[in-house]
Short mmCIF file of C-alpha atoms in Angstrom, two decimals:
data_model
loop_
_atom_site.label_atom_id
_atom_site.label_comp_id
_atom_site.label_asym_id
_atom_site.label_seq_id
_atom_site.Cartn_x
_atom_site.Cartn_y
_atom_site.Cartn_z
CA UNK A 27 -66.40 -156.63 -70.96
CA UNK A 28 -69.70 -154.53 -71.43
CA UNK A 29 -70.41 -151.28 -73.07
CA UNK A 30 -73.67 -149.71 -72.47
CA UNK A 31 -73.60 -146.54 -74.88
CA UNK A 32 -76.22 -143.64 -74.56
CA UNK A 33 -79.27 -146.20 -74.48
CA UNK A 34 -82.88 -144.53 -74.51
CA UNK A 35 -86.04 -146.57 -74.01
CA UNK A 36 -89.67 -145.15 -73.74
CA UNK A 37 -93.10 -146.82 -73.53
CA UNK A 38 -95.59 -144.44 -75.44
CA UNK A 39 -94.80 -140.97 -73.95
CA UNK A 40 -93.46 -142.23 -70.72
CA UNK A 41 -89.31 -142.01 -71.11
CA UNK A 42 -87.70 -144.96 -69.00
CA UNK A 43 -84.04 -144.62 -70.04
CA UNK A 44 -82.71 -141.59 -71.35
CA UNK A 45 -79.09 -141.70 -73.00
CA UNK A 46 -77.60 -144.13 -70.19
CA UNK A 47 -73.98 -145.10 -70.32
CA UNK A 48 -71.26 -146.88 -68.55
CA UNK A 49 -69.13 -149.84 -68.54
CA UNK A 50 -68.57 -153.22 -66.57
CA UNK A 51 -65.42 -154.55 -66.77
CA UNK A 52 -64.00 -158.38 -65.98
CA UNK A 53 -64.45 -159.10 -62.28
CA UNK A 54 -66.67 -155.81 -61.65
CA UNK A 55 -68.95 -156.03 -58.88
CA UNK A 56 -71.69 -153.44 -59.56
CA UNK A 57 -75.40 -152.72 -58.49
CA UNK A 58 -78.17 -150.80 -60.20
CA UNK A 59 -80.29 -149.03 -57.62
CA UNK A 60 -83.33 -146.78 -57.75
CA UNK A 61 -86.83 -146.53 -56.91
CA UNK A 62 -89.25 -149.21 -58.02
CA UNK A 63 -90.51 -148.09 -61.68
CA UNK A 64 -87.32 -146.19 -62.47
CA UNK A 65 -86.29 -148.74 -65.29
CA UNK A 66 -83.79 -151.07 -63.37
CA UNK A 67 -85.16 -154.35 -64.99
CA UNK A 68 -85.81 -152.50 -68.35
CA UNK A 69 -82.28 -151.89 -68.56
CA UNK A 70 -81.37 -155.67 -67.56
CA UNK A 71 -83.70 -156.56 -70.39
CA UNK A 72 -81.77 -154.46 -72.86
CA UNK A 73 -78.43 -155.61 -71.77
CA UNK A 74 -79.73 -159.40 -71.53
CA UNK A 75 -81.38 -159.23 -75.08
CA UNK A 76 -84.92 -159.60 -74.08
CA UNK A 77 -85.92 -155.73 -75.17
CA UNK A 78 -84.14 -153.51 -77.78
CA UNK A 79 -83.37 -150.03 -76.97
CA UNK A 80 -85.04 -147.00 -78.72
CA UNK A 81 -81.14 -145.69 -79.55
CA UNK A 82 -78.29 -145.98 -78.60
CA UNK A 83 -76.50 -149.71 -78.25
CA UNK A 84 -74.94 -152.43 -76.00
CA UNK A 85 -71.95 -154.05 -77.00
CA UNK A 86 -70.16 -157.17 -75.20
CA UNK A 87 -66.56 -158.47 -75.76
CA UNK A 88 -66.81 -161.37 -78.71
CA UNK A 89 -65.91 -164.32 -76.37
CA UNK A 90 -67.77 -163.20 -73.13
CA UNK A 91 -70.65 -165.32 -71.82
CA UNK A 92 -73.77 -163.77 -69.86
CA UNK A 93 -76.16 -165.33 -67.66
CA UNK A 94 -79.21 -163.46 -66.58
CA UNK A 95 -81.77 -164.23 -63.69
CA UNK A 96 -84.68 -162.13 -64.56
CA UNK A 97 -87.89 -161.60 -62.60
CA UNK A 98 -90.81 -164.11 -63.32
CA UNK A 99 -88.23 -166.86 -64.69
CA UNK A 100 -89.36 -170.23 -64.51
CA UNK A 101 -87.98 -173.90 -65.21
CA UNK A 102 -89.11 -175.60 -68.77
CA UNK A 103 -92.10 -177.99 -67.92
CA UNK A 104 -91.07 -181.90 -67.89
CA UNK A 105 -87.77 -181.59 -66.33
CA UNK A 106 -86.89 -182.82 -62.94
CA UNK A 107 -84.75 -180.46 -60.39
CA UNK A 108 -81.42 -181.56 -61.31
CA UNK A 109 -82.29 -181.21 -65.05
CA UNK A 110 -83.57 -178.05 -64.98
CA UNK A 111 -80.68 -176.74 -62.79
CA UNK A 112 -78.29 -178.13 -65.53
CA UNK A 113 -80.40 -176.45 -68.52
CA UNK A 114 -78.55 -173.36 -67.14
CA UNK A 115 -75.45 -174.45 -68.87
CA UNK A 116 -76.05 -173.98 -72.28
CA UNK A 117 -75.46 -176.83 -74.59
CA UNK A 118 -74.75 -179.28 -71.44
CA UNK A 119 -77.71 -181.33 -71.90
CA UNK A 120 -77.42 -181.53 -75.90
CA UNK A 121 -73.65 -182.67 -75.42
CA UNK A 122 -74.81 -185.23 -72.79
CA UNK A 123 -77.52 -186.61 -75.27
CA UNK A 124 -75.08 -186.93 -78.03
CA UNK A 125 -72.54 -188.42 -75.77
CA UNK A 126 -75.00 -191.35 -74.98
CA UNK A 127 -76.16 -191.77 -78.12
CA UNK A 128 -73.03 -192.35 -79.82
CA UNK A 129 -72.18 -194.85 -76.90
CA UNK A 130 -75.47 -196.52 -78.01
CA UNK A 131 -74.49 -197.19 -81.64
CA UNK A 132 -70.87 -198.38 -80.43
CA UNK A 133 -72.51 -200.93 -78.44
CA UNK A 134 -74.64 -201.95 -81.18
CA UNK A 135 -74.25 -205.27 -82.84
CA UNK A 136 -71.99 -204.90 -86.29
CA UNK A 137 -71.04 -201.00 -85.08
CA UNK A 138 -67.91 -199.55 -86.87
CA UNK A 139 -66.25 -198.68 -83.74
CA UNK A 140 -63.39 -197.23 -84.99
CA UNK A 141 -65.22 -194.46 -87.27
CA UNK A 142 -67.51 -193.73 -84.09
CA UNK A 143 -64.55 -193.60 -81.85
CA UNK A 144 -63.44 -190.24 -83.14
CA UNK A 145 -67.22 -189.02 -83.03
CA UNK A 146 -67.22 -190.03 -79.46
CA UNK A 147 -63.90 -188.61 -78.61
CA UNK A 148 -64.96 -185.26 -80.28
CA UNK A 149 -68.10 -185.15 -78.46
CA UNK A 150 -66.49 -185.96 -75.16
CA UNK A 151 -64.09 -182.94 -75.25
CA UNK A 152 -67.23 -180.90 -76.47
CA UNK A 153 -68.95 -182.17 -72.86
CA UNK A 154 -65.75 -181.74 -70.85
CA UNK A 155 -65.50 -178.22 -71.92
CA UNK A 156 -69.07 -177.40 -70.52
CA UNK A 157 -68.10 -178.96 -67.09
CA UNK A 158 -68.84 -182.78 -67.77
CA UNK A 159 -70.11 -184.96 -64.97
CA UNK A 160 -68.76 -182.82 -62.42
CA UNK A 161 -71.84 -180.55 -63.32
CA UNK A 162 -74.26 -182.46 -61.76
CA UNK A 163 -72.03 -183.11 -58.71
CA UNK A 164 -71.76 -179.12 -58.37
CA UNK A 165 -75.70 -178.94 -59.19
CA UNK A 166 -76.57 -181.12 -56.29
CA UNK A 167 -74.40 -179.16 -53.74
CA UNK A 168 -75.45 -175.91 -54.93
CA UNK A 169 -79.52 -177.04 -54.81
CA UNK A 170 -79.14 -178.56 -51.50
CA UNK A 171 -77.68 -174.97 -50.65
CA UNK A 172 -81.12 -173.59 -51.70
CA UNK A 173 -83.07 -175.86 -49.90
CA UNK A 174 -83.89 -177.67 -52.95
CA UNK A 175 -82.30 -181.54 -51.88
CA UNK A 176 -85.00 -183.84 -53.82
CA UNK A 177 -83.17 -183.99 -57.24
CA UNK A 178 -85.97 -185.80 -58.69
CA UNK A 179 -88.88 -183.84 -57.81
CA UNK A 180 -90.84 -182.56 -60.86
CA UNK A 181 -90.31 -178.83 -61.52
CA UNK A 182 -94.07 -178.29 -61.93
CA UNK A 183 -94.65 -179.24 -58.63
CA UNK A 184 -92.19 -176.72 -56.79
CA UNK A 185 -93.61 -173.18 -55.31
CA UNK A 186 -93.18 -169.98 -57.02
CA UNK A 187 -90.01 -169.13 -54.37
CA UNK A 188 -88.82 -172.67 -55.11
CA UNK A 189 -88.52 -172.24 -58.81
CA UNK A 190 -86.89 -168.93 -58.26
CA UNK A 191 -84.36 -170.50 -56.36
CA UNK A 192 -83.99 -173.27 -58.68
CA UNK A 193 -83.48 -170.65 -61.80
CA UNK A 194 -80.82 -168.90 -59.69
CA UNK A 195 -78.63 -172.33 -58.96
CA UNK A 196 -79.08 -172.67 -62.77
CA UNK A 197 -77.53 -169.58 -63.70
CA UNK A 198 -74.89 -169.62 -61.17
CA UNK A 199 -73.90 -172.96 -62.44
CA UNK A 200 -73.34 -172.01 -65.52
CA UNK A 201 -70.25 -169.49 -64.45
CA UNK A 202 -70.78 -167.01 -67.25
CA UNK A 203 -68.33 -164.11 -67.78
CA UNK A 204 -71.01 -161.85 -66.63
CA UNK A 205 -73.73 -162.47 -64.19
CA UNK A 206 -77.08 -160.17 -64.54
CA UNK A 207 -79.11 -160.61 -61.33
CA UNK A 208 -82.45 -159.22 -60.79
CA UNK A 209 -83.58 -159.42 -57.36
CA UNK A 210 -81.51 -162.72 -56.78
CA UNK A 211 -82.34 -162.49 -52.58
CA UNK A 212 -86.07 -162.89 -53.29
CA UNK A 213 -86.95 -165.95 -51.60
CA UNK A 214 -83.86 -166.88 -49.92
CA UNK A 215 -83.44 -167.14 -45.83
CA UNK A 216 -80.67 -165.66 -44.29
CA UNK A 217 -78.24 -168.92 -44.40
CA UNK A 218 -78.66 -168.91 -48.22
CA UNK A 219 -78.09 -165.36 -48.50
CA UNK A 220 -74.93 -165.72 -46.56
CA UNK A 221 -73.77 -168.46 -48.95
CA UNK A 222 -74.49 -166.50 -51.97
CA UNK A 223 -72.58 -163.72 -50.62
CA UNK A 224 -69.38 -165.70 -50.26
CA UNK A 225 -70.18 -167.53 -53.52
CA UNK A 226 -69.97 -163.93 -55.46
CA UNK A 227 -67.00 -162.82 -53.45
CA UNK A 228 -65.01 -165.53 -54.99
CA UNK A 229 -66.73 -165.53 -58.41
CA UNK A 230 -64.25 -165.23 -61.05
CA UNK A 231 -66.41 -162.92 -63.17
CA UNK A 232 -68.40 -159.77 -63.59
CA UNK A 233 -71.65 -159.26 -61.80
CA UNK A 234 -74.40 -156.61 -62.30
CA UNK A 235 -77.22 -157.06 -59.70
CA UNK A 236 -80.24 -155.17 -58.81
CA UNK A 237 -81.30 -155.86 -55.09
CA UNK A 238 -83.39 -154.06 -52.31
CA UNK A 239 -81.29 -155.84 -49.72
CA UNK A 240 -78.77 -153.13 -48.22
CA UNK A 241 -76.55 -155.61 -46.37
CA UNK A 242 -76.40 -158.30 -49.44
CA UNK A 243 -75.42 -155.04 -51.60
CA UNK A 244 -72.81 -154.17 -48.97
CA UNK A 245 -71.15 -157.42 -48.71
CA UNK A 246 -71.14 -158.20 -52.55
CA UNK A 247 -70.56 -154.75 -54.72
CA UNK A 248 -68.13 -152.11 -55.18
CA UNK A 249 -69.78 -150.09 -57.55
CA UNK A 250 -73.28 -148.27 -57.69
CA UNK A 251 -74.99 -147.40 -60.43
CA UNK A 252 -78.11 -144.93 -59.85
CA UNK A 253 -80.95 -144.57 -62.11
CA UNK A 254 -82.55 -141.08 -61.25
CA UNK A 255 -86.50 -141.62 -61.85
CA UNK A 256 -86.79 -137.91 -62.69
CA UNK A 257 -84.04 -137.49 -65.25
CA UNK A 258 -83.86 -141.04 -66.38
CA UNK A 259 -79.99 -140.84 -66.59
CA UNK A 260 -77.49 -142.87 -64.41
CA UNK A 261 -74.63 -141.66 -62.12
CA UNK A 262 -71.73 -143.74 -60.73
CA UNK A 263 -70.51 -144.07 -57.46
CA UNK A 264 -67.54 -145.97 -55.96
CA UNK A 265 -68.20 -148.21 -53.05
CA UNK A 266 -70.91 -150.41 -51.54
CA UNK A 267 -74.31 -149.32 -50.63
CA UNK A 268 -73.79 -147.75 -47.41
CA UNK A 269 -70.74 -145.67 -48.68
CA UNK A 270 -73.32 -144.71 -51.66
CA UNK A 271 -75.83 -143.82 -49.42
CA UNK A 272 -73.36 -141.51 -47.32
CA UNK A 273 -71.98 -140.07 -50.96
CA UNK A 274 -75.54 -139.19 -52.07
CA UNK A 275 -76.75 -137.82 -48.69
CA UNK A 276 -73.41 -135.48 -48.83
CA UNK A 277 -74.22 -134.40 -52.36
CA UNK A 278 -77.88 -133.82 -51.97
CA UNK A 279 -76.57 -131.15 -48.96
CA UNK A 280 -74.14 -129.73 -51.19
CA UNK A 281 -76.76 -129.18 -53.83
CA UNK A 282 -79.29 -127.69 -51.23
CA UNK A 283 -76.46 -125.53 -50.02
CA UNK A 284 -75.15 -124.37 -53.32
CA UNK A 285 -79.20 -123.84 -54.34
CA UNK A 286 -79.81 -121.60 -51.33
CA UNK A 287 -76.68 -119.60 -52.23
CA UNK A 288 -77.88 -119.17 -55.86
CA UNK A 289 -81.31 -117.94 -54.50
CA UNK A 290 -79.46 -115.61 -52.26
CA UNK A 291 -78.00 -114.47 -55.16
CA UNK A 292 -80.59 -114.11 -57.57
CA UNK A 293 -82.63 -112.02 -55.00
CA UNK A 294 -79.18 -109.73 -54.38
CA UNK A 295 -79.57 -109.29 -58.13
CA UNK A 296 -83.11 -108.57 -58.64
CA UNK A 297 -82.96 -106.11 -55.60
CA UNK A 298 -80.08 -104.38 -56.98
CA UNK A 299 -81.96 -103.93 -60.17
CA UNK A 300 -85.01 -102.78 -58.80
CA UNK A 301 -82.81 -99.95 -56.75
CA UNK A 302 -81.05 -98.86 -59.88
CA UNK A 303 -84.53 -98.38 -61.54
CA UNK A 304 -86.16 -96.99 -58.90
CA UNK A 305 -83.01 -94.36 -58.80
CA UNK A 306 -83.24 -93.56 -62.00
CA UNK A 307 -87.16 -93.15 -62.29
CA UNK A 308 -86.72 -90.55 -59.23
CA UNK A 309 -83.95 -88.35 -60.73
CA UNK A 310 -86.08 -88.14 -64.27
CA UNK A 311 -89.19 -87.24 -62.10
CA UNK A 312 -87.40 -84.72 -59.80
CA UNK A 313 -85.22 -82.99 -62.63
CA UNK A 314 -86.13 -80.84 -65.26
CA UNK A 315 -85.03 -80.19 -68.82
CA UNK A 316 -82.91 -77.40 -67.53
CA UNK A 317 -80.74 -79.88 -66.01
CA UNK A 318 -79.53 -81.98 -68.77
CA UNK A 319 -76.37 -83.41 -67.10
CA UNK A 320 -78.55 -85.05 -64.41
CA UNK A 321 -80.96 -86.24 -66.96
CA UNK A 322 -77.98 -87.68 -68.82
CA UNK A 323 -76.78 -89.29 -65.67
CA UNK A 324 -80.20 -90.82 -64.77
CA UNK A 325 -80.23 -92.53 -68.25
CA UNK A 326 -77.12 -94.18 -67.82
CA UNK A 327 -78.20 -95.48 -64.68
CA UNK A 328 -81.27 -96.77 -66.41
CA UNK A 329 -78.94 -98.48 -68.97
CA UNK A 330 -76.84 -99.96 -66.24
CA UNK A 331 -80.38 -101.59 -64.58
CA UNK A 332 -81.12 -102.82 -68.39
CA UNK A 333 -77.57 -104.46 -68.28
CA UNK A 334 -78.00 -105.81 -65.12
CA UNK A 335 -81.56 -107.14 -66.21
CA UNK A 336 -79.75 -109.00 -69.30
CA UNK A 337 -77.17 -110.27 -67.35
CA UNK A 338 -79.72 -112.06 -64.89
CA UNK A 339 -81.49 -113.41 -67.70
CA UNK A 340 -78.19 -115.01 -68.75
CA UNK A 341 -77.27 -116.49 -65.23
CA UNK A 342 -81.14 -117.74 -65.18
CA UNK A 343 -80.50 -119.43 -68.38
CA UNK A 344 -76.92 -120.85 -67.64
CA UNK A 345 -76.25 -124.51 -67.93
CA UNK A 346 -74.39 -123.78 -64.85
CA UNK A 347 -77.27 -123.03 -62.48
CA UNK A 348 -77.85 -125.75 -59.92
CA UNK A 349 -81.34 -127.37 -59.77
CA UNK A 350 -83.27 -127.68 -56.44
CA UNK A 351 -82.71 -130.98 -54.95
CA UNK A 352 -85.87 -133.18 -55.92
CA UNK A 353 -87.78 -134.35 -53.39
CA UNK A 354 -89.55 -137.50 -53.88
CA UNK A 355 -92.56 -138.46 -52.51
CA UNK A 356 -92.19 -141.88 -50.13
CA UNK A 357 -94.28 -143.63 -47.75
CA UNK A 358 -95.27 -141.63 -44.74
CA UNK A 359 -96.58 -143.47 -41.95
CA UNK A 360 -98.18 -142.31 -38.68
CA UNK A 361 -99.36 -144.94 -36.47
CA UNK A 362 -101.30 -142.35 -34.41
CA UNK A 363 -103.42 -143.06 -31.35
CA UNK A 364 -103.86 -146.64 -30.11
CA UNK A 365 -105.30 -148.91 -27.20
CA UNK A 366 -102.48 -150.08 -24.57
CA UNK A 367 -103.26 -153.61 -24.36
CA UNK A 368 -102.02 -156.01 -21.42
CA UNK A 369 -98.41 -156.75 -20.62
CA UNK A 370 -98.72 -160.27 -22.14
CA UNK A 371 -99.84 -159.97 -25.70
CA UNK A 372 -99.91 -163.51 -26.72
CA UNK A 373 -99.18 -167.25 -24.76
CA UNK A 374 -98.79 -170.30 -26.77
CA UNK A 375 -98.86 -173.32 -25.02
CA UNK A 376 -98.04 -176.70 -26.22
CA UNK A 377 -98.41 -175.48 -29.90
CA UNK A 378 -97.71 -177.85 -32.74
CA UNK A 379 -98.77 -178.10 -36.61
CA UNK A 380 -98.85 -180.82 -39.07
CA UNK A 381 -100.46 -180.55 -42.21
CA UNK A 382 -100.93 -184.51 -42.98
CA UNK A 383 -100.87 -185.55 -39.40
CA UNK A 384 -97.29 -187.29 -39.71
CA UNK A 385 -94.89 -184.56 -40.67
CA UNK A 386 -94.75 -182.04 -38.07
CA UNK A 387 -93.65 -178.33 -38.83
CA UNK A 388 -93.01 -177.96 -35.17
CA UNK A 389 -94.25 -179.04 -31.83
CA UNK A 390 -94.40 -178.61 -28.52
CA UNK A 391 -93.72 -174.35 -28.67
CA UNK A 392 -94.28 -172.58 -25.43
CA UNK A 393 -93.99 -169.00 -26.15
CA UNK A 394 -95.01 -165.71 -24.56
CA UNK A 395 -94.90 -162.36 -26.66
CA UNK A 396 -94.96 -159.25 -24.12
CA UNK A 397 -96.01 -156.11 -24.57
CA UNK A 398 -93.33 -153.58 -26.42
CA UNK A 399 -90.93 -156.54 -27.79
CA UNK A 400 -89.95 -156.29 -31.20
CA UNK A 401 -89.38 -159.71 -32.50
CA UNK A 402 -87.68 -160.66 -35.36
CA UNK A 403 -89.10 -164.53 -36.52
CA UNK A 404 -86.12 -166.12 -38.28
CA UNK A 405 -85.38 -169.52 -40.04
CA UNK A 406 -84.67 -171.90 -42.93
CA UNK A 407 -87.70 -171.64 -45.77
CA UNK A 408 -89.99 -174.62 -45.15
CA UNK A 409 -89.62 -174.23 -41.46
CA UNK A 410 -93.01 -173.13 -40.88
CA UNK A 411 -92.61 -169.32 -39.78
CA UNK A 412 -95.56 -168.41 -41.90
CA UNK A 413 -97.58 -171.01 -40.50
CA UNK A 414 -96.69 -169.96 -37.03
CA UNK A 415 -98.00 -166.82 -37.45
CA UNK A 416 -101.18 -167.72 -38.90
CA UNK A 417 -101.89 -169.76 -35.91
CA UNK A 418 -101.07 -166.67 -33.76
CA UNK A 419 -103.15 -164.55 -35.15
CA UNK A 420 -105.99 -166.89 -35.40
CA UNK A 421 -106.13 -167.70 -39.15
CA UNK A 422 -105.05 -171.07 -38.81
CA UNK A 423 -106.15 -173.78 -36.18
CA UNK A 424 -103.36 -175.54 -34.55
CA UNK A 425 -103.00 -179.39 -34.70
CA UNK A 426 -102.29 -179.49 -30.90
CA UNK A 427 -101.99 -176.83 -28.17
CA UNK A 428 -103.57 -173.63 -27.61
CA UNK A 429 -103.00 -169.59 -28.29
CA UNK A 430 -104.23 -167.00 -25.56
CA UNK A 431 -104.41 -163.49 -26.94
CA UNK A 432 -104.03 -160.80 -24.31
CA UNK A 433 -106.20 -158.45 -22.95
CA UNK A 434 -107.22 -155.43 -25.45
CA UNK A 435 -105.09 -156.80 -27.97
CA UNK A 436 -105.78 -155.59 -31.56
CA UNK A 437 -103.81 -157.39 -34.21
CA UNK A 438 -102.80 -156.05 -37.26
CA UNK A 439 -101.65 -158.89 -39.64
CA UNK A 440 -99.76 -158.43 -42.82
CA UNK A 441 -99.55 -161.73 -44.98
CA UNK A 442 -96.74 -162.30 -47.30
CA UNK A 443 -99.12 -163.53 -50.11
CA UNK A 444 -101.34 -160.48 -49.93
CA UNK A 445 -104.40 -162.84 -50.31
CA UNK A 446 -106.45 -160.92 -47.77
CA UNK A 447 -106.94 -158.07 -50.55
CA UNK A 448 -109.88 -158.54 -52.85
CA UNK A 449 -108.35 -157.96 -56.25
CA UNK A 450 -111.93 -156.76 -57.26
CA UNK A 451 -111.84 -154.05 -54.48
CA UNK A 452 -109.68 -150.64 -54.98
CA UNK A 453 -107.62 -148.84 -52.31
CA UNK A 454 -110.31 -146.02 -51.51
CA UNK A 455 -112.86 -149.11 -50.75
CA UNK A 456 -110.39 -151.02 -48.83
CA UNK A 457 -109.80 -148.01 -46.67
CA UNK A 458 -113.30 -147.19 -46.25
CA UNK A 459 -114.20 -150.62 -45.00
CA UNK A 460 -111.13 -150.44 -42.56
CA UNK A 461 -112.14 -146.78 -41.06
CA UNK A 462 -115.32 -144.74 -40.89
CA UNK A 463 -113.67 -141.38 -42.54
CA UNK A 464 -115.16 -139.31 -45.07
CA UNK A 465 -114.08 -139.38 -48.69
CA UNK A 466 -111.75 -136.46 -48.64
CA UNK A 467 -109.92 -137.76 -45.62
CA UNK A 468 -109.61 -141.19 -47.34
CA UNK A 469 -107.95 -139.65 -50.65
CA UNK A 470 -105.79 -137.40 -48.34
CA UNK A 471 -104.62 -140.76 -46.20
CA UNK A 472 -104.07 -142.65 -49.27
CA UNK A 473 -101.86 -139.93 -50.83
CA UNK A 474 -99.34 -140.44 -48.15
CA UNK A 475 -98.80 -144.17 -49.36
CA UNK A 476 -98.37 -142.90 -52.88
CA UNK A 477 -101.72 -143.37 -54.11
CA UNK A 478 -102.65 -140.19 -55.98
CA UNK A 479 -105.38 -139.09 -58.19
CA UNK A 480 -107.14 -141.83 -59.79
CA UNK A 481 -104.74 -144.50 -58.45
CA UNK A 482 -107.07 -144.82 -55.49
CA UNK A 483 -110.01 -146.26 -58.01
CA UNK A 484 -107.58 -149.15 -59.37
CA UNK A 485 -108.76 -152.64 -58.93
CA UNK A 486 -106.20 -154.38 -56.74
CA UNK A 487 -105.66 -156.89 -59.36
CA UNK A 488 -103.82 -154.41 -61.47
CA UNK A 489 -101.55 -152.85 -58.80
CA UNK A 490 -98.20 -154.24 -58.67
CA UNK A 491 -96.47 -156.33 -55.78
CA UNK A 492 -95.35 -153.24 -54.22
CA UNK A 493 -98.20 -151.16 -54.63
CA UNK A 494 -100.42 -154.06 -52.65
CA UNK A 495 -97.40 -153.86 -50.22
CA UNK A 496 -98.47 -150.36 -49.43
CA UNK A 497 -102.13 -150.60 -49.48
CA UNK A 498 -101.88 -153.23 -46.64
CA UNK A 499 -99.41 -151.13 -44.70
CA UNK A 500 -102.00 -148.48 -45.22
CA UNK A 501 -105.08 -150.78 -43.57
CA UNK A 502 -102.95 -151.66 -40.80
CA UNK A 503 -102.04 -148.20 -39.97
CA UNK A 504 -106.03 -146.74 -40.04
CA UNK A 505 -106.95 -149.79 -38.26
CA UNK A 506 -105.44 -148.77 -34.94
CA UNK A 507 -103.57 -152.36 -34.68
CA UNK A 508 -101.21 -152.19 -30.92
CA UNK A 509 -99.94 -155.89 -32.33
CA UNK A 510 -98.20 -155.89 -35.68
CA UNK A 511 -97.87 -159.40 -37.19
CA UNK A 512 -95.85 -158.79 -40.57
CA UNK A 513 -94.91 -161.68 -42.45
CA UNK A 514 -92.06 -160.33 -45.03
CA UNK A 515 -93.16 -156.80 -45.03
CA UNK A 516 -90.62 -155.49 -47.21
CA UNK A 517 -90.19 -158.00 -49.82
CA UNK A 518 -91.56 -155.90 -52.55
CA UNK A 519 -90.52 -152.22 -51.30
CA UNK A 520 -87.77 -150.25 -52.68
CA UNK A 521 -84.84 -149.37 -50.30
CA UNK A 522 -86.38 -145.63 -49.82
CA UNK A 523 -89.37 -147.33 -48.80
CA UNK A 524 -88.04 -149.74 -46.48
CA UNK A 525 -86.18 -146.89 -44.80
CA UNK A 526 -89.56 -144.94 -44.38
CA UNK A 527 -91.11 -148.13 -42.96
CA UNK A 528 -88.23 -148.67 -40.51
CA UNK A 529 -88.94 -144.99 -39.40
CA UNK A 530 -92.53 -145.55 -38.67
CA UNK A 531 -91.68 -148.71 -36.61
CA UNK A 532 -89.39 -146.47 -34.27
CA UNK A 533 -92.21 -144.66 -33.31
CA UNK A 534 -94.47 -147.39 -33.02
CA UNK A 535 -95.37 -147.86 -29.36
CA UNK A 536 -97.10 -151.48 -29.60
CA UNK A 537 -95.79 -155.00 -30.18
CA UNK A 538 -94.38 -156.31 -33.48
CA UNK A 539 -93.53 -159.78 -34.59
CA UNK A 540 -92.09 -160.00 -38.08
CA UNK A 541 -90.67 -162.88 -40.16
CA UNK A 542 -88.33 -161.12 -42.32
CA UNK A 543 -84.93 -161.84 -44.08
CA UNK A 544 -83.85 -158.15 -44.44
CA UNK A 545 -80.98 -158.20 -42.53
CA UNK A 546 -80.78 -154.23 -42.30
CA UNK A 547 -84.43 -154.35 -41.09
CA UNK A 548 -83.81 -156.42 -38.62
CA UNK A 549 -80.72 -154.85 -36.84
CA UNK A 550 -82.89 -151.68 -36.76
CA UNK A 551 -86.00 -152.58 -35.71
CA UNK A 552 -85.52 -156.09 -33.53
CA UNK A 553 -84.99 -156.15 -29.82
CA UNK A 554 -84.98 -160.00 -29.92
CA UNK A 555 -85.00 -162.83 -32.32
CA UNK A 556 -87.16 -166.02 -32.22
CA UNK A 557 -85.41 -168.82 -34.75
CA UNK A 558 -87.53 -171.61 -35.82
CA UNK A 559 -85.50 -174.65 -37.15
CA UNK A 560 -86.12 -178.04 -36.68
CA UNK A 561 -89.59 -177.59 -35.03
CA UNK A 562 -88.24 -176.00 -32.36
CA UNK A 563 -87.95 -172.13 -31.23
CA UNK A 564 -84.59 -170.59 -29.91
CA UNK A 565 -84.31 -166.98 -28.46
CA UNK A 566 -81.63 -164.69 -28.83
CA UNK A 567 -80.90 -160.86 -28.13
CA UNK A 568 -79.60 -160.25 -31.37
CA UNK A 569 -78.13 -161.47 -34.73
CA UNK A 570 -74.75 -161.20 -33.30
CA UNK A 571 -75.74 -163.59 -30.35
CA UNK A 572 -77.51 -166.02 -32.56
CA UNK A 573 -74.49 -166.03 -34.99
CA UNK A 574 -72.42 -166.98 -31.54
CA UNK A 575 -74.24 -169.47 -30.45
CA UNK A 576 -75.00 -171.41 -33.77
CA UNK A 577 -71.33 -170.70 -35.17
#
């Protein structure tokens, strides 16, 4: 269906893709993986026809259709939610408009109905081939699944997350032969994620996905295409993400073992050459011209050493040599020493909040968060999770009720929208304001969070979302917080950085409350779950208990 053949792409001196080749067959379920910046979105743009490769080619089956959900895609202005979703089905609006126009002509006085009837039947056949009126019914059901029940709402009034979900619905509604999905899980709550997994499992077409959601990849793909950030080439693995991770780890272990054996062989060969040279030199120095036989033997030994040197050179230049496994920098987090707070970190009594005095997001919440608890705050989009977090940290006054913080509690709050970062400031200035440390210590500290060299002086407004997320983490760490309040903390982190953040939380001795939809992250860090839905909170031990109770 799709063949990518030796595609290369560079931006100036920066190589992103180098002779990338792979094939996607009908009904394949494949994922593109790799760290942020390795070229995944660039490759999808090339496949989707939005960018051109510098060399190589992308070919499709002539009759195949393509649907592409790309990052930053927004609906056309002036449409309603329903019409924007249906716009994803190419030609549907045009066919319906033409059908309605012919119907108006036929109803006009004096119309030649017999002549128009043929046009109407041909247009009706075209309209039916695109899904007909059933498209609207399917769109309505899908939009409801994605939390967009108001079909007449103008698209301009939607939030960024709602617009992303709307565009995903439109792409899925078209049911193309090949789906290209770039971060489709962003802005989806867990219920939406599980519905999308079921949809893709039953989908009659091929799917190529970019996602940092490990559970989502485990449940949707059977093949992994990895882009190497160092070589800019691809390697393919059979299986889902967990199977790929296991294969990758085993491959790296084998490469380390082979590289160490190779290094040992190189040392042995050099030592052998050195001994042979020393032996020949010793014989030559301790004999005289009266011992020609011994000297001839020494020269033979010297020639043998030279031959072995050439053999070593050929060995070092051989393509069969194993390269040292690359150890990429990842986020390294050490929360260090911090003050121990009271047993009760925060107590909520009768908390409720409404933005318009009429529609309550939640009401009469009575909660106690205790020291050492690690709570995942879950709930549908729009249920008020971010609002509740802001109320708990004192960033928003509740409409009713009180929040009482515990003794010696130091809050580290990471908002979802990153609005606490001054776009004119720099990583260096932000860390300097958070802790009284010297310039060298600041630069060394930021280096752990992948800010090296002049990166520490780049304005925040020019940083990517992932870079801003790392900077927020750095500020929490150096601030010595003993209660972390995290609103979608891993949204813009690649998989490797998510795993390192999970490792850090494993060793964090304080309390954690996180609104998050990454299920792998939840399963690793959470000791309990609060689910906010319908204005009330239910508590569960884990996701399994929540599923049993709600199911």
